Coordinates of C-alpha atoms in Angstrom, one line a residue:
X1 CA 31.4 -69.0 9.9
X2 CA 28.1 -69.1 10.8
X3 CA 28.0 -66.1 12.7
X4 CA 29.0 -63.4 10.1
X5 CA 26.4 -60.8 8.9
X6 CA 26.4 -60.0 5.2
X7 CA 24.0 -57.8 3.5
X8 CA 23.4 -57.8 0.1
X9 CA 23.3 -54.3 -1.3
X10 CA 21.9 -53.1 -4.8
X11 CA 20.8 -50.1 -7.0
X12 CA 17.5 -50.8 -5.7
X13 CA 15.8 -52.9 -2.5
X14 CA 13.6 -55.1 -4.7
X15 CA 16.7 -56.2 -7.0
X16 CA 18.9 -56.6 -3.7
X17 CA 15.7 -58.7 -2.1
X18 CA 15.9 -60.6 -5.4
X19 CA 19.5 -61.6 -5.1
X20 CA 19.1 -62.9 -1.2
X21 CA 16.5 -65.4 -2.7
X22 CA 19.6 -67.5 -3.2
X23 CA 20.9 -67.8 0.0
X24 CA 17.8 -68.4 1.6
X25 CA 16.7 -71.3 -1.0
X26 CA 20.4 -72.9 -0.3
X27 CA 20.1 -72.6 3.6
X28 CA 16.0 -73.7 3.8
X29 CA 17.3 -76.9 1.8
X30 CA 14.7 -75.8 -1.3
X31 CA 18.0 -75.2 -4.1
X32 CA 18.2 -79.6 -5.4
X33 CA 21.6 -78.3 -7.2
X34 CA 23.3 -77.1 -3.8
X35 CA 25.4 -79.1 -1.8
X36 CA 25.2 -77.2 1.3
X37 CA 22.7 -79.1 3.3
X38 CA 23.9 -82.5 2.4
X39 CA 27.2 -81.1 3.6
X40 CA 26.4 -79.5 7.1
X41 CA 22.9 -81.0 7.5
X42 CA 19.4 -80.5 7.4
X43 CA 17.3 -76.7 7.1
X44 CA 18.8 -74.1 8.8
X45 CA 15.8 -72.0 8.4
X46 CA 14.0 -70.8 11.5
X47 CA 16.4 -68.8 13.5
X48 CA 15.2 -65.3 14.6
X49 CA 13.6 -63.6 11.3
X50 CA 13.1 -64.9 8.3
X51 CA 11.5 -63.2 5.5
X52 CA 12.5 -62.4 1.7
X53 CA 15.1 -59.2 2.7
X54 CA 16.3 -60.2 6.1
X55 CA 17.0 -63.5 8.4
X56 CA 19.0 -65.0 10.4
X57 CA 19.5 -68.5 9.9
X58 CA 19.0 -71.6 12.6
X59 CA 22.8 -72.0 12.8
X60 CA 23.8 -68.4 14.0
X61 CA 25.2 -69.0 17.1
X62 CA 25.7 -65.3 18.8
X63 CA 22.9 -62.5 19.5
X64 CA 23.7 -59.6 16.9
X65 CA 21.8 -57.0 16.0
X66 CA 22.5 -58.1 12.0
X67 CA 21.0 -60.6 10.7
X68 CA 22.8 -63.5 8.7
X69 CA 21.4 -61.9 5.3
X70 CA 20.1 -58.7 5.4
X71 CA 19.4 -56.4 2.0
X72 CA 19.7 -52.7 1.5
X73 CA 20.0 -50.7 -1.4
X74 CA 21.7 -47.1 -2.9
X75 CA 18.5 -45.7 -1.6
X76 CA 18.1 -47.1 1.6
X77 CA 21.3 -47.7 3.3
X78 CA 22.3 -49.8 6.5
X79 CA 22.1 -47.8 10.0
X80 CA 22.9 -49.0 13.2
X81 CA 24.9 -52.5 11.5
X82 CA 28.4 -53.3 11.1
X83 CA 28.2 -56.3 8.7
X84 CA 31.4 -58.4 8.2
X85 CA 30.9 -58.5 4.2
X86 CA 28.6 -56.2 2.1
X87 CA 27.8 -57.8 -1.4
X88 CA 27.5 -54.8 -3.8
X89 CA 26.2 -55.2 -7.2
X90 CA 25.7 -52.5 -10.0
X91 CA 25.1 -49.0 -8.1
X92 CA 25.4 -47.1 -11.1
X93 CA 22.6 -48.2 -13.8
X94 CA 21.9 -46.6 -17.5
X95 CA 18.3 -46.5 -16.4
X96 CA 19.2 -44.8 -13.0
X97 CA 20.9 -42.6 -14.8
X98 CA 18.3 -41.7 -17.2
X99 CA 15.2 -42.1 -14.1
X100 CA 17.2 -40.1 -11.4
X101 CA 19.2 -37.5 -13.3
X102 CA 22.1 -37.1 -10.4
X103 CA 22.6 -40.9 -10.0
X104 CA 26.4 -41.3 -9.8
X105 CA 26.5 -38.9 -6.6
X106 CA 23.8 -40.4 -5.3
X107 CA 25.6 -44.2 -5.8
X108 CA 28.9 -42.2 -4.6
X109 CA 27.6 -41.0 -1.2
X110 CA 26.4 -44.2 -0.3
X111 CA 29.0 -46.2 -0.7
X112 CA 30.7 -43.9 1.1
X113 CA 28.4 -44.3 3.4
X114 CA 28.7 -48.1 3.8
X115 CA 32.5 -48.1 4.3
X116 CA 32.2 -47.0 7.4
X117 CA 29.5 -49.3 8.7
X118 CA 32.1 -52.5 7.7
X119 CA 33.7 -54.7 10.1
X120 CA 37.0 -53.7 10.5
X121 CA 38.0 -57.4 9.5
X122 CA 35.2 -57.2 6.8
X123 CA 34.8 -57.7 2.7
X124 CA 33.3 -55.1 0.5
X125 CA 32.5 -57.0 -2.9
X126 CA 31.5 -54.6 -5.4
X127 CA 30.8 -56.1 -9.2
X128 CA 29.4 -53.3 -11.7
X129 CA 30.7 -51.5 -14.8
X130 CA 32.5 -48.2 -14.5
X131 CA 30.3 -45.9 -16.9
X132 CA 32.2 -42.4 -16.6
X133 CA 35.8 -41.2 -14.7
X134 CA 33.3 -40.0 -12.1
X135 CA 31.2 -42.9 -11.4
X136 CA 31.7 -45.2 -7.9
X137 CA 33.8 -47.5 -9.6
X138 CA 36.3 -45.2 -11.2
X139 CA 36.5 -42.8 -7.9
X140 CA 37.2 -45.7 -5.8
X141 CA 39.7 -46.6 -8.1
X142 CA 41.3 -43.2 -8.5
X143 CA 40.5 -42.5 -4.3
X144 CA 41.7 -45.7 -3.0
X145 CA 44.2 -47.3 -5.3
X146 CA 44.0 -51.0 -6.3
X147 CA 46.3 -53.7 -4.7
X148 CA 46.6 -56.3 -6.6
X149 CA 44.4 -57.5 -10.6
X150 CA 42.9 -60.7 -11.3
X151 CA 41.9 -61.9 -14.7
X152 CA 41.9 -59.4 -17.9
X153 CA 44.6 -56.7 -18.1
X154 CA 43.4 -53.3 -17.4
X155 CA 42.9 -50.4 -19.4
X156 CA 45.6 -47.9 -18.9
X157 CA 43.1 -45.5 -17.4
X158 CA 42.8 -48.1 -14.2
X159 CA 45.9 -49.7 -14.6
X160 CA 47.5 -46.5 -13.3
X161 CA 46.3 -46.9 -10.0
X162 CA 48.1 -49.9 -9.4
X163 CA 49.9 -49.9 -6.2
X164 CA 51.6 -51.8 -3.4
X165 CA 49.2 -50.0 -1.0
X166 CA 45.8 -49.8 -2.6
X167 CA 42.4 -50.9 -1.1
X168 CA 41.0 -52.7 -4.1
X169 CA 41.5 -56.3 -5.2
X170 CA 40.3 -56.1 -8.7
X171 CA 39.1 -59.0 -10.9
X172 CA 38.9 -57.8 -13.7
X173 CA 36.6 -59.5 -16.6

């Protein structure tokens, strides 16, 4: 759909900017490997904004106040958007850990914080490493429950949250 919003949210703005280089490359027609503009034709750069952590590509087709791509990060948050997906990678870092001392509650609060701010209809992907029973991983998990596992069994310390009416789709790796 070309109308969705997704942001692309990260430990930090620079490494979530980073990540929604891809997009953009695929969209402008600049990635040689990607199929997508031999499929639906042509750039579909130049819609409304258009720089390295926030556009909104030619094919958008409604006025919203989110772009196609937008990026935010643990420290800056979304306000005033309600994306349809939210593209979360690695909140909780060794080296934030180590640089920022209180880290996890930091990476906690805003995720809890970005929940809100989804689409009722929306996705929250979320790929990282649970590093402690208290991290944002592990507390969604224990908070929220997971649905249903893809891939790898769990350990038994997540495997017990397994049930008919959890939040969490989990592929597990």
């Amino acid at each position: 759909n070309p109308d969705l919003a997704a942001v692309i949210d990260a430990d930090d703005i620079s490494q979530a900017t980073d990540f929604a280089g891809f997009p953009r490359r695929v969209l402008a027609g600049e990635d040689p490997f990607a199929l997508f503009t031999w499929l639906y034709g042509g750039s579909w750069e130049g819609g409304e904004t258009w720089t390295r952590g926030h556009f909104t590509h030619a094919g958008r087709r409604v006025n919203r106040t989110e772009g196609s791509f937008e990026t935010t990060s643990v420290e800056t948050g979304v306000t005033g958007k309600h994306p349809d997906l939210i593209a979360g990678d690695d909140y909780v870092t060794i080296d934030k850990i180590k640089e920022k001392g209180n880290w996890i509650q930091t990476a906690k609060t805003h995720m809890d914080g970005m929940i809100p701010a989804l689409q009722p209809w929306g996705l929250y992907l979320l790929a990282g490493t649970p590093y402690t029973d208290n991290d944002v991983i592990s507390t969604a998990i224990r908070r929220d429950g997971i649905r249903e596992v893809v891939g790898l069994p769990l350990p038994p310390e997540y495997a017990k949250h397994v049930r008919p009416n959890g939040r969490w789709r989990v592929f597990h790796l």
